[in-house]
Amino acid sequence: MRAQTWKNSGIDLKPGTKITGKWYKNQYLIRGKLGKGAIGTVYLCESGGKLAALKISDKGTSMTVEVNVLKSLGQVQGTRLGPYLLDVDDWVSPNGTTYSFYVMEYLKGESLSLFVKNNGNVWIGVFLLQLLEDLEQLHQSGWVFGDLKLDNLIVLSSPTRIRWVDVGGTTQTGRAIKEYTEFYDRGYWGLGTRKAEPSYDLFSLVMVFLHLYYPQRFERTTQSEKLLFKKIDQVKQLQPYRNPLKKAIAGKYRTSSEMKNDVLQIVYQSQNKSRLKKKGNQKISNIPFYIEMGGISIVAIGFYILSLIF
Amino acid sequence: MKKGTLKQILLITDGCSNKGEDPAGVAALAYEQGITVNVIGILENNQSEDVGGLKEVEDIALSGGGVSQIVYPEILSQTVQMVTRQAMTQTIQGFVNKELKQILGSNQSIENIDPEKRGEIMEVVEDLGESSDLEVVVLVDTSASMHDKLPTVKESLIDLSISLNSRIGKNRFCIFSFPGKRKDIQKILDWSPQLNSISEVFPKLTSGGITPTGPALREAMYQFSKKSLLRSLRNESADVEEFGY
């Protein structure tokens, strides 16, 4: 999506700017810009010697809605689905404008494309499963991610785990998707509604992996489904998963666990195949081992007989 | 609980009006009657964003209590749905602010409330935005300079109906173009919950020379009152049907 030209949406904080909350008086020192989205700008900041991410915007209502989502996600038991929310407040700038901001944990990671480039395609299956797992959790707690895209994903290291960073599009199940990006949106491709339901996220999930291998993206045609199927088939790295990917595009999965099971099946099968190959190799290399074992046994039996005689 | 109906006029144009009354004045009149006026100004691809003629776009939306946005054709789809959604939130927030002032005193508004409570209020605003019924009169400028942009406009309207029909609340749209053949505006599509049927109508639009934005807005405003009359009749029979459940 191109940057929207909403009026006075520009806020530019220089490194070194001190931000003090209007309500709770917490202080943050801006260290640098991390990114800019449709709603606000995210900065790296420091507070009490710790680093954190601070999102600030003049669109107070949209920010409040995001904070509500982050809070609800924080209440989901078990794994952490969104970034951890640290503070919510307003900031009155020196020229008198009031901005809303919130502070969340700073997740330091690598982009998905860079990681896969450096670490190989083995990780495709892993990330696909990790994302499906997270989506399953999210869906079960009554939410749909909505704006799932390459830009909203980062890979954390040790242990390697894919995480989503921007929850601005997260919508309650059954409502209309709040925020989306055309390339990832099934409505744009004419392949479904913008109703928040698990299958909406699964469609976007496939588009994430297509975008990964088509960095320039591609244009839509009248026969979208055919086109997307073709695009999936043309990527060698996605070959093993092409069936579940196509099923997700066609909206055949009602839940993420259905898709996860299909992907797991594929992962197991390919593991078995490679294990069988290894076993074959082992047989050949085992022959000297058997000879040796045989030799040792003969010697042992000899000693045993000798011990019987004496 | 019976949720209210939000009324909006969505004006899509590429420039200045040159005939009839002041469009900003008509927009103000519409706003007084509970109709929000949103305006989208479409730029030529080689046009810069601060064109004098498009100042009118902002003025109309300001006095119509709505949202305005000036865009290049390629991001029209996303803009149309964003503007509509944003205007809905804005209208509902306006109601809520008014209530807050009554309860908490005249200098209170959502911004003056601490973030914690603000979150709770926004949840209510969101709920209302999702479940309210919505009526939109779409007003498309078909003066000569718009000719090349009409296919994009058509696509973005179909896209709008995909977005809005994914909501829980009901939607109704009707589409008018201006200038009409002999009148100020011409009906393209009568009140309908879907916009898929516009594909056949749109290519036949002829473009004219004049841009009577003011008179067109006034006609658009009248569409609501006609509609309300019909609806109140229909509602009565619908109420009877509901007893059957």
Coordinates of C-alpha atoms in Angstrom, one line a residue:
Chain A
M1 CA 0.0 0.0 0.0
R2 CA 1.2 3.5 -0.8
A3 CA 1.4 6.0 2.0
Q4 CA -1.9 7.6 2.3
T5 CA -2.0 11.4 2.2
W6 CA -4.3 12.0 5.1
K7 CA -4.1 15.5 6.3
N8 CA -1.4 16.4 8.9
S9 CA -0.4 12.8 9.3
G10 CA 3.2 13.7 9.3
I11 CA 5.1 13.5 12.6
D12 CA 8.8 13.5 12.6
L13 CA 10.6 13.0 15.8
K14 CA 14.4 13.6 15.9
P15 CA 16.6 11.2 17.8
G16 CA 17.1 12.8 21.3
T17 CA 13.5 14.0 21.6
K18 CA 12.1 13.5 25.0
I19 CA 8.5 12.4 25.3
T20 CA 6.7 12.7 28.5
G21 CA 3.2 11.2 28.9
K22 CA 0.4 13.7 29.6
W23 CA -1.5 11.3 32.0
Y24 CA 1.0 8.9 33.5
K25 CA 4.2 11.1 33.2
N26 CA 6.5 8.3 32.0
Q27 CA 9.5 9.6 30.0
Y28 CA 10.9 8.2 26.8
L29 CA 14.0 9.2 24.9
I30 CA 13.6 8.7 21.1
R31 CA 16.6 6.8 19.6
G32 CA 15.5 6.5 16.0
K33 CA 12.8 5.6 13.5
L34 CA 11.8 1.9 13.1
G35 CA 9.0 2.2 10.5
K36 CA 6.0 4.1 9.3
G37 CA 2.5 2.7 8.7
A38 CA -0.9 3.8 7.6
I39 CA -1.8 5.0 11.1
G40 CA 1.4 6.0 12.8
T41 CA 5.1 6.0 13.1
V42 CA 7.1 3.6 15.2
Y43 CA 10.3 4.7 17.0
L44 CA 12.9 3.0 19.0
C45 CA 13.0 4.6 22.4
E46 CA 14.7 4.2 25.8
S47 CA 13.1 4.3 29.2
G48 CA 14.9 3.5 32.4
G49 CA 17.8 2.0 30.5
K50 CA 15.6 -0.4 28.6
L51 CA 14.8 -0.3 24.8
A52 CA 11.2 -0.3 23.7
A53 CA 9.1 0.5 20.6
L54 CA 6.9 3.6 20.7
K55 CA 4.1 4.1 18.2
I56 CA 2.8 7.6 17.9
S57 CA 0.1 9.2 15.7
D58 CA -2.3 12.1 15.5
K59 CA -5.1 9.7 14.8
G60 CA -6.2 9.2 18.4
T61 CA -9.2 7.0 17.7
S62 CA -7.4 4.5 15.4
M63 CA -4.6 4.3 18.0
T64 CA -7.2 3.6 20.8
V65 CA -8.7 0.8 18.7
E66 CA -5.2 -0.7 18.2
V67 CA -4.5 -0.5 21.9
N68 CA -7.8 -2.3 22.6
V69 CA -6.7 -5.1 20.3
L70 CA -3.3 -5.4 22.0
K71 CA -5.0 -5.5 25.4
S72 CA -7.3 -8.3 24.3
L73 CA -4.5 -10.3 22.8
G74 CA -2.6 -9.8 26.1
Q75 CA -5.4 -11.6 27.8
V76 CA -5.2 -14.7 25.6
Q77 CA -3.6 -17.4 27.8
G78 CA -0.5 -19.3 26.8
T79 CA 1.6 -18.0 24.0
R80 CA 2.1 -14.4 23.3
L81 CA 0.3 -13.4 20.1
G82 CA 1.0 -9.7 19.9
P83 CA 3.8 -7.5 21.2
Y84 CA 3.6 -6.9 24.9
L85 CA 2.0 -3.5 25.7
L86 CA 3.9 -1.4 28.2
D87 CA 2.2 2.0 28.3
V88 CA -0.5 4.1 26.7
D89 CA -0.6 7.8 26.9
D90 CA -0.8 11.2 25.1
W91 CA 2.0 13.6 24.3
V92 CA 1.5 17.3 23.9
S93 CA 4.2 18.5 21.5
P94 CA 6.0 21.8 22.0
N95 CA 3.8 23.5 19.4
G96 CA 0.6 22.4 21.3
T97 CA -0.6 19.5 19.1
T98 CA -1.7 16.4 21.1
Y99 CA -0.6 13.0 19.8
S100 CA -1.5 9.6 21.1
F101 CA 1.2 7.0 21.7
Y102 CA 1.7 3.6 23.1
V103 CA 4.8 1.7 24.1
M104 CA 5.4 -2.0 23.5
E105 CA 8.2 -4.4 23.8
Y106 CA 10.9 -4.1 21.1
L107 CA 11.2 -7.2 19.0
K108 CA 14.6 -7.3 17.3
G109 CA 14.6 -9.6 14.3
E110 CA 15.2 -10.1 10.6
S111 CA 12.9 -9.8 7.7
L112 CA 11.4 -13.1 6.5
S113 CA 12.9 -12.7 3.0
L114 CA 16.4 -12.0 4.3
F115 CA 16.2 -14.9 6.7
V116 CA 15.1 -17.4 4.1
K117 CA 17.8 -16.1 1.7
N118 CA 20.5 -16.7 4.3
N119 CA 19.3 -19.8 5.9
G120 CA 17.6 -21.8 3.2
N121 CA 14.2 -23.1 2.1
V122 CA 14.0 -25.7 4.9
W123 CA 12.5 -23.0 7.0
I124 CA 9.5 -22.5 4.7
G125 CA 7.7 -25.5 6.2
V126 CA 8.7 -24.5 9.7
F127 CA 7.4 -20.9 9.3
L128 CA 4.3 -22.1 7.6
L129 CA 3.6 -24.4 10.6
Q130 CA 4.5 -21.7 13.2
L131 CA 2.2 -19.2 11.6
L132 CA -0.7 -21.7 11.3
E133 CA -0.2 -22.5 15.0
D134 CA -0.4 -18.8 16.0
L135 CA -3.4 -18.2 13.7
E136 CA -5.2 -21.2 15.2
Q137 CA -4.7 -19.7 18.7
L138 CA -5.8 -16.2 17.6
H139 CA -8.9 -17.6 15.8
Q140 CA -9.8 -19.7 18.8
S141 CA -9.8 -16.6 20.9
G142 CA -12.2 -14.8 18.6
W143 CA -9.9 -12.7 16.4
V144 CA -8.8 -12.6 12.8
F145 CA -5.4 -11.0 12.0
G146 CA -6.6 -9.2 8.9
D147 CA -3.5 -7.4 7.6
L148 CA -1.2 -10.4 7.4
K149 CA 1.7 -9.5 5.1
L150 CA 5.4 -9.8 4.6
D151 CA 6.0 -6.4 6.2
N152 CA 4.2 -7.4 9.3
L153 CA 6.3 -10.5 10.0
I154 CA 9.8 -10.7 11.6
V155 CA 12.0 -13.7 12.4
L156 CA 13.4 -13.7 16.0
S157 CA 16.6 -15.6 16.7
S158 CA 17.5 -18.2 19.3
P159 CA 15.1 -19.9 19.1
T160 CA 14.2 -19.1 15.6
R161 CA 10.6 -18.1 15.7
I162 CA 8.4 -16.1 13.3
R163 CA 6.3 -13.4 14.9
W164 CA 3.9 -10.8 13.7
V165 CA 4.5 -7.2 14.7
D166 CA 1.6 -4.9 13.7
V167 CA -1.8 -5.9 15.0
G168 CA -3.5 -2.8 13.4
G169 CA -5.8 -5.0 11.2
T170 CA -6.8 -7.5 13.8
T171 CA -10.6 -7.7 13.8
Q172 CA -13.2 -9.6 15.9
T173 CA -14.5 -12.6 14.1
G174 CA -17.6 -11.9 12.1
R175 CA -17.0 -8.2 11.5
A176 CA -15.6 -6.4 8.5
I177 CA -11.7 -6.6 8.2
K178 CA -10.4 -3.3 9.6
E179 CA -7.2 -2.9 7.6
Y180 CA -5.9 -4.8 4.6
T181 CA -3.4 -4.6 1.8
E182 CA -4.7 -5.2 -1.7
F183 CA -2.2 -7.9 -2.8
Y184 CA -3.0 -10.0 0.3
D185 CA -6.8 -9.3 0.3
R186 CA -9.1 -12.0 -1.2
G187 CA -11.7 -9.3 -1.9
Y188 CA -9.3 -7.5 -4.2
W189 CA -8.8 -10.8 -6.1
G190 CA -12.5 -11.4 -6.3
L191 CA -12.1 -14.6 -4.3
G192 CA -14.3 -13.8 -1.3
T193 CA -15.7 -11.3 1.2
R194 CA -13.9 -9.1 3.7
K195 CA -15.6 -10.7 6.6
A196 CA -13.3 -11.6 9.4
E197 CA -13.2 -15.4 9.4
P198 CA -10.2 -17.8 9.6
S199 CA -10.3 -18.5 5.9
Y200 CA -9.5 -14.7 5.3
D201 CA -6.2 -15.1 7.1
L202 CA -5.3 -18.4 5.4
F203 CA -5.7 -16.7 2.0
S204 CA -3.3 -13.9 3.1
L205 CA -0.9 -16.5 4.5
V206 CA -0.5 -18.0 1.0
M207 CA 0.0 -14.6 -0.4
V208 CA 2.8 -14.0 2.1
F209 CA 4.7 -16.9 0.6
L210 CA 3.9 -15.9 -3.0
H211 CA 5.2 -12.4 -2.2
L212 CA 8.3 -13.9 -0.8
Y213 CA 9.1 -15.5 -4.2
Y214 CA 7.6 -12.7 -6.4
P215 CA 9.1 -9.7 -4.7
Q216 CA 7.7 -7.5 -7.5
R217 CA 4.2 -9.0 -6.9
F218 CA 2.0 -9.3 -10.0
E219 CA -1.2 -7.8 -11.4
R220 CA -4.6 -9.4 -11.1
T221 CA -6.5 -10.8 -14.0
T222 CA -10.2 -11.7 -14.4
Q223 CA -9.4 -15.3 -13.7
S224 CA -7.7 -14.8 -10.4
E225 CA -7.8 -18.3 -9.0
K226 CA -6.2 -19.8 -12.1
L227 CA -3.5 -17.2 -12.0
L228 CA -2.7 -17.7 -8.4
F229 CA -2.6 -21.5 -8.8
K230 CA -0.2 -21.0 -11.7
K231 CA 2.0 -18.7 -9.6
I232 CA 2.1 -21.4 -6.9
D233 CA 3.1 -24.1 -9.3
Q234 CA 5.9 -22.0 -10.8
V235 CA 7.8 -21.7 -7.5
K236 CA 10.0 -24.8 -7.0
Q237 CA 10.4 -24.1 -3.2
L238 CA 6.6 -24.2 -2.7
Q239 CA 6.2 -27.4 -4.6
P240 CA 5.8 -29.7 -1.6
Y241 CA 3.1 -27.5 -0.1
R242 CA 1.2 -26.7 -3.3
N243 CA -1.9 -28.6 -2.5
P244 CA -2.7 -27.0 0.9
L245 CA -1.7 -23.6 -0.5
K246 CA -4.2 -24.0 -3.3
K247 CA -6.9 -25.2 -1.0
A248 CA -6.4 -22.1 1.1
I249 CA -6.6 -19.8 -1.9
A250 CA -9.9 -21.5 -2.9
G251 CA -11.2 -21.0 0.6
K252 CA -11.6 -24.7 1.3
Y253 CA -10.2 -24.6 4.8
R254 CA -12.6 -23.5 7.6
T255 CA -9.9 -23.5 10.3
S256 CA -6.2 -23.2 10.5
S257 CA -5.8 -26.5 12.2
E258 CA -7.3 -28.2 9.1
M259 CA -4.5 -26.6 7.0
K260 CA -1.9 -27.3 9.6
N261 CA -2.7 -31.0 9.6
D262 CA -2.3 -31.1 5.8
V263 CA 1.0 -29.3 6.0
L264 CA 2.2 -31.6 8.9
Q265 CA 1.3 -34.6 6.8
I266 CA 3.5 -33.4 4.0
V267 CA 6.4 -32.6 6.4
Y268 CA 6.2 -36.1 7.9
Q269 CA 6.1 -37.8 4.5
S270 CA 9.1 -35.9 3.2
Q271 CA 10.9 -36.8 6.5
N272 CA 10.1 -40.4 6.1
K273 CA 11.3 -40.4 2.5
S274 CA 14.7 -38.9 3.5
R275 CA 15.0 -41.3 6.4
L276 CA 14.4 -44.2 4.1
K277 CA 17.2 -43.0 1.9
K278 CA 19.5 -42.7 4.9
K279 CA 18.6 -46.3 6.0
G280 CA 19.6 -47.6 2.6
N281 CA 22.9 -45.9 3.0
Q282 CA 23.3 -47.3 6.5
K283 CA 22.9 -50.9 5.3
I284 CA 25.9 -50.6 3.0
S285 CA 28.0 -49.0 5.7
N286 CA 26.8 -51.6 8.2
I287 CA 28.5 -54.6 6.6
P288 CA 32.0 -54.0 8.2
F289 CA 30.2 -53.6 11.4
Y290 CA 28.5 -57.0 11.2
I291 CA 31.8 -58.6 10.2
E292 CA 33.4 -57.1 13.3
M293 CA 30.5 -58.1 15.5
G294 CA 30.7 -61.6 14.1
G295 CA 34.4 -61.8 14.9
I296 CA 33.9 -60.5 18.4
S297 CA 31.2 -63.1 19.0
I298 CA 33.4 -66.0 17.8
V299 CA 36.2 -64.9 20.1
A300 CA 33.7 -64.6 22.9
I301 CA 32.3 -68.1 22.3
G302 CA 35.8 -69.4 22.2
F303 CA 36.6 -67.9 25.6
Y304 CA 33.2 -69.3 26.9
I305 CA 34.1 -72.9 25.7
L306 CA 37.5 -72.5 27.2
S307 CA 36.0 -71.4 30.5
L308 CA 33.7 -74.5 30.5
I309 CA 36.7 -76.8 30.0
F310 CA 38.7 -75.4 32.9
Chain B
M1 CA -31.9 -2.9 20.4
K2 CA -32.7 -0.9 17.3
K3 CA -29.5 0.6 15.8
G4 CA -29.8 3.8 13.8
T5 CA -29.1 4.4 10.1
L6 CA -26.2 6.5 9.0
K7 CA -26.7 8.6 5.9
Q8 CA -23.9 9.6 3.6
I9 CA -23.4 11.2 0.3
L10 CA -20.2 10.2 -1.5
L11 CA -19.1 12.7 -4.1
I12 CA -16.4 11.6 -6.6
T13 CA -15.1 14.4 -8.8
D14 CA -12.0 15.8 -10.4
G15 CA -12.4 19.4 -10.2
C16 CA -14.4 22.6 -9.7
S17 CA -18.1 23.2 -10.0
N18 CA -19.0 25.7 -12.6
K19 CA -22.8 25.9 -12.5
G20 CA -25.5 26.6 -9.9
E21 CA -25.4 27.2 -6.2
D22 CA -22.3 26.8 -3.9
P23 CA -21.8 23.1 -3.2
A24 CA -20.3 23.8 0.2
G25 CA -23.5 25.6 1.1
V26 CA -25.6 22.7 0.0
A27 CA -23.3 20.3 1.9
A28 CA -23.9 22.3 5.1
L29 CA -27.6 22.1 4.5
A30 CA -27.4 18.3 4.1
Y31 CA -25.3 18.1 7.3
E32 CA -28.0 20.0 9.2
Q33 CA -30.4 17.2 8.2
G34 CA -28.1 14.4 9.5
I35 CA -26.5 13.6 6.1
T36 CA -22.7 13.4 6.0
V37 CA -21.0 14.6 2.8
N38 CA -17.7 12.9 1.8
V39 CA -15.7 14.0 -1.2
I40 CA -13.0 12.3 -3.1
G41 CA -11.0 14.3 -5.6
I42 CA -9.3 12.3 -8.3
L43 CA -6.0 13.7 -9.7
E44 CA -4.5 13.2 -13.1
N45 CA -1.4 11.1 -12.9
N46 CA 0.8 14.0 -13.8
Q47 CA -0.9 16.4 -11.4
S48 CA 0.6 17.6 -8.1
E49 CA -1.3 17.2 -5.0
D50 CA -1.9 20.9 -4.2
V51 CA -4.1 22.0 -7.1
G52 CA -6.2 25.1 -6.5
G53 CA -9.3 23.6 -8.1
L54 CA -9.4 20.8 -5.6
K55 CA -9.6 23.1 -2.6
E56 CA -13.4 22.9 -3.2
V57 CA -13.2 19.2 -2.4
E58 CA -12.0 19.9 1.1
D59 CA -14.5 22.8 1.6
I60 CA -17.5 20.6 0.7
A61 CA -16.5 17.8 3.1
L62 CA -15.7 20.3 5.9
S63 CA -19.1 21.9 5.8
G64 CA -20.8 18.5 5.1
G65 CA -19.3 17.1 8.3
G66 CA -17.5 14.4 6.3
V67 CA -14.1 13.3 5.1
S68 CA -12.3 14.4 2.0
Q69 CA -9.3 12.9 0.3
I70 CA -7.4 13.7 -2.9
V71 CA -5.9 10.7 -4.6
Y72 CA -4.4 9.3 -7.8
P73 CA -6.6 6.8 -9.6
E74 CA -4.6 3.7 -8.7
I75 CA -5.4 3.9 -5.0
L76 CA -9.0 5.0 -5.5
S77 CA -10.5 1.6 -4.3
Q78 CA -8.8 1.6 -0.9
T79 CA -9.5 5.3 -0.5
V80 CA -13.2 5.1 -1.2
Q81 CA -13.7 2.4 1.4
M82 CA -11.4 4.1 4.0
V83 CA -13.2 7.4 3.6
T84 CA -16.6 5.8 4.0
R85 CA -15.6 3.9 7.1
Q86 CA -13.8 6.9 8.6
A87 CA -16.8 9.1 8.1
M88 CA -19.0 6.5 9.8
T89 CA -16.7 6.5 12.8
Q90 CA -16.5 10.2 12.8
T91 CA -20.3 10.6 12.7
I92 CA -20.8 8.1 15.5
Q93 CA -18.1 9.7 17.5
G94 CA -19.8 13.0 17.0
F95 CA -23.0 11.6 18.6
V96 CA -21.0 10.1 21.5
N97 CA -19.1 13.4 22.1
K98 CA -22.4 15.2 22.2
E99 CA -23.7 12.8 24.8
L100 CA -20.5 13.1 26.8
K101 CA -20.8 16.8 26.9
Q102 CA -24.3 16.5 28.3
I103 CA -23.1 14.1 31.0
L104 CA -19.7 15.5 31.9
G105 CA -19.9 19.2 31.0
S106 CA -19.3 21.3 27.9
N107 CA -15.5 21.1 27.7
Q108 CA -15.4 17.3 27.6
S109 CA -14.7 15.3 24.5
I110 CA -13.1 11.9 23.9
E111 CA -9.6 13.4 23.7
N112 CA -9.9 14.9 27.2
I113 CA -10.6 11.5 28.8
D114 CA -7.8 9.3 30.1
P115 CA -6.6 6.6 27.7
E116 CA -8.2 3.8 29.8
K117 CA -11.7 5.1 29.6
R118 CA -11.2 6.3 26.0
G119 CA -10.6 2.7 25.1
E120 CA -13.9 1.6 26.5
I121 CA -15.7 4.5 24.6
M122 CA -14.0 3.6 21.4
E123 CA -15.2 0.0 21.8
V124 CA -18.7 1.3 21.8
V125 CA -18.1 3.5 18.8
E126 CA -16.6 0.5 16.9
D127 CA -19.6 -1.7 17.8
L128 CA -22.0 0.9 16.5
G129 CA -19.9 1.4 13.3
E130 CA -20.0 -2.3 12.7
S131 CA -23.7 -2.9 13.3
S132 CA -25.4 0.4 12.2
D133 CA -27.3 0.4 8.9
L134 CA -25.8 2.6 6.2
E135 CA -27.3 4.4 3.3
V136 CA -25.0 5.9 0.7
V137 CA -25.9 8.1 -2.3
V138 CA -22.9 7.9 -4.6
L139 CA -22.6 11.0 -6.9
V140 CA -20.2 10.6 -9.8
D141 CA -18.9 13.5 -11.8
T142 CA -19.1 12.5 -15.4
S143 CA -18.0 15.8 -17.0
A144 CA -15.7 15.4 -19.9
S145 CA -12.4 15.3 -18.0
M146 CA -13.6 12.3 -15.9
H147 CA -14.1 10.1 -19.0
D148 CA -10.8 8.1 -18.6
K149 CA -11.3 7.6 -14.9
L150 CA -14.8 6.0 -15.0
P151 CA -13.6 2.4 -15.2
T152 CA -11.5 2.9 -12.1
V153 CA -14.5 4.6 -10.3
K154 CA -16.7 1.6 -11.2
E155 CA -14.1 -0.8 -9.8
S156 CA -13.8 1.1 -6.6
L157 CA -17.5 1.2 -6.1
I158 CA -17.8 -2.6 -6.5
D159 CA -14.9 -2.8 -4.0
L160 CA -16.8 -0.6 -1.6
S161 CA -19.8 -2.8 -1.6
I162 CA -17.5 -5.9 -0.9
S163 CA -16.1 -4.0 2.1
L164 CA -19.4 -2.7 3.5
N165 CA -21.3 -5.9 2.9
S166 CA -18.8 -7.7 5.1
R167 CA -20.1 -5.7 8.0
I168 CA -22.9 -6.9 10.3
G169 CA -25.1 -3.9 9.6
K170 CA -27.2 -3.6 6.4
N171 CA -26.2 -1.4 3.5
R172 CA -28.1 0.4 0.7
F173 CA -26.5 2.3 -2.1
C174 CA -27.8 4.3 -5.0
I175 CA -25.7 5.9 -7.7
F176 CA -26.2 9.1 -9.7
S177 CA -24.1 10.8 -12.3
F178 CA -24.0 14.4 -13.0
P179 CA -24.6 16.4 -15.2
G180 CA -27.6 14.4 -16.4
K181 CA -29.0 14.6 -19.9
R182 CA -31.6 17.3 -19.3
K183 CA -31.6 17.3 -15.5
D184 CA -28.8 18.1 -13.0
I185 CA -28.3 14.4 -12.1
Q186 CA -29.2 11.1 -13.6
K187 CA -30.0 7.9 -11.9
I188 CA -27.6 5.0 -12.6
L189 CA -28.7 2.6 -10.0
D190 CA -31.7 2.7 -7.6
W191 CA -31.4 1.8 -3.9
S192 CA -29.8 -1.6 -3.8
P193 CA -27.8 -3.6 -1.2
Q194 CA -25.2 -4.7 -3.8
L195 CA -23.3 -2.9 -6.5
N196 CA -22.4 -5.8 -8.7
S197 CA -25.0 -4.9 -11.2
I198 CA -23.3 -1.6 -12.1
S199 CA -20.9 -3.3 -14.5
E200 CA -23.4 -3.1 -17.3
V201 CA -24.5 0.5 -16.6
F202 CA -21.2 2.2 -16.3
P203 CA -19.7 2.0 -19.7
K204 CA -22.8 3.6 -21.2
L205 CA -22.3 6.9 -19.3
T206 CA -21.8 9.9 -21.5
S207 CA -19.7 12.8 -20.4
G208 CA -20.9 16.4 -20.5
G209 CA -19.2 19.7 -20.4
I210 CA -20.6 21.4 -17.3
T211 CA -20.1 20.5 -13.6
P212 CA -23.2 21.5 -11.6
T213 CA -21.9 20.1 -8.3
G214 CA -24.2 22.2 -6.0
P215 CA -27.5 21.4 -7.7
A216 CA -26.4 17.7 -8.0
L217 CA -25.7 17.6 -4.2
R218 CA -29.1 19.0 -3.5
E219 CA -30.8 16.3 -5.7
A220 CA -28.7 13.7 -3.9
M221 CA -29.9 15.0 -0.6
Y222 CA -33.6 14.6 -1.6
Q223 CA -33.0 10.9 -2.4
F224 CA -32.9 10.2 1.3
S225 CA -36.3 11.7 2.1
K226 CA -37.9 9.8 -0.8
K227 CA -36.3 6.7 0.6
S228 CA -37.3 7.2 4.2
L229 CA -41.0 7.5 3.2
L230 CA -40.8 4.2 1.3
R231 CA -38.9 2.6 4.1
S232 CA -41.3 3.6 6.9
L233 CA -44.0 1.9 4.9
R234 CA -41.9 -1.2 4.4
N235 CA -40.8 -1.3 8.0
E236 CA -44.4 -1.5 9.1
S237 CA -45.0 -4.7 7.1
A238 CA -41.6 -6.0 8.2
D239 CA -42.5 -5.6 11.8
V240 CA -45.6 -7.8 11.3
E241 CA -43.4 -10.4 9.7
E242 CA -41.0 -10.5 12.6
F243 CA -43.8 -11.6 14.9
G244 CA -43.9 -14.8 12.9
Y245 CA -40.5 -15.8 14.3

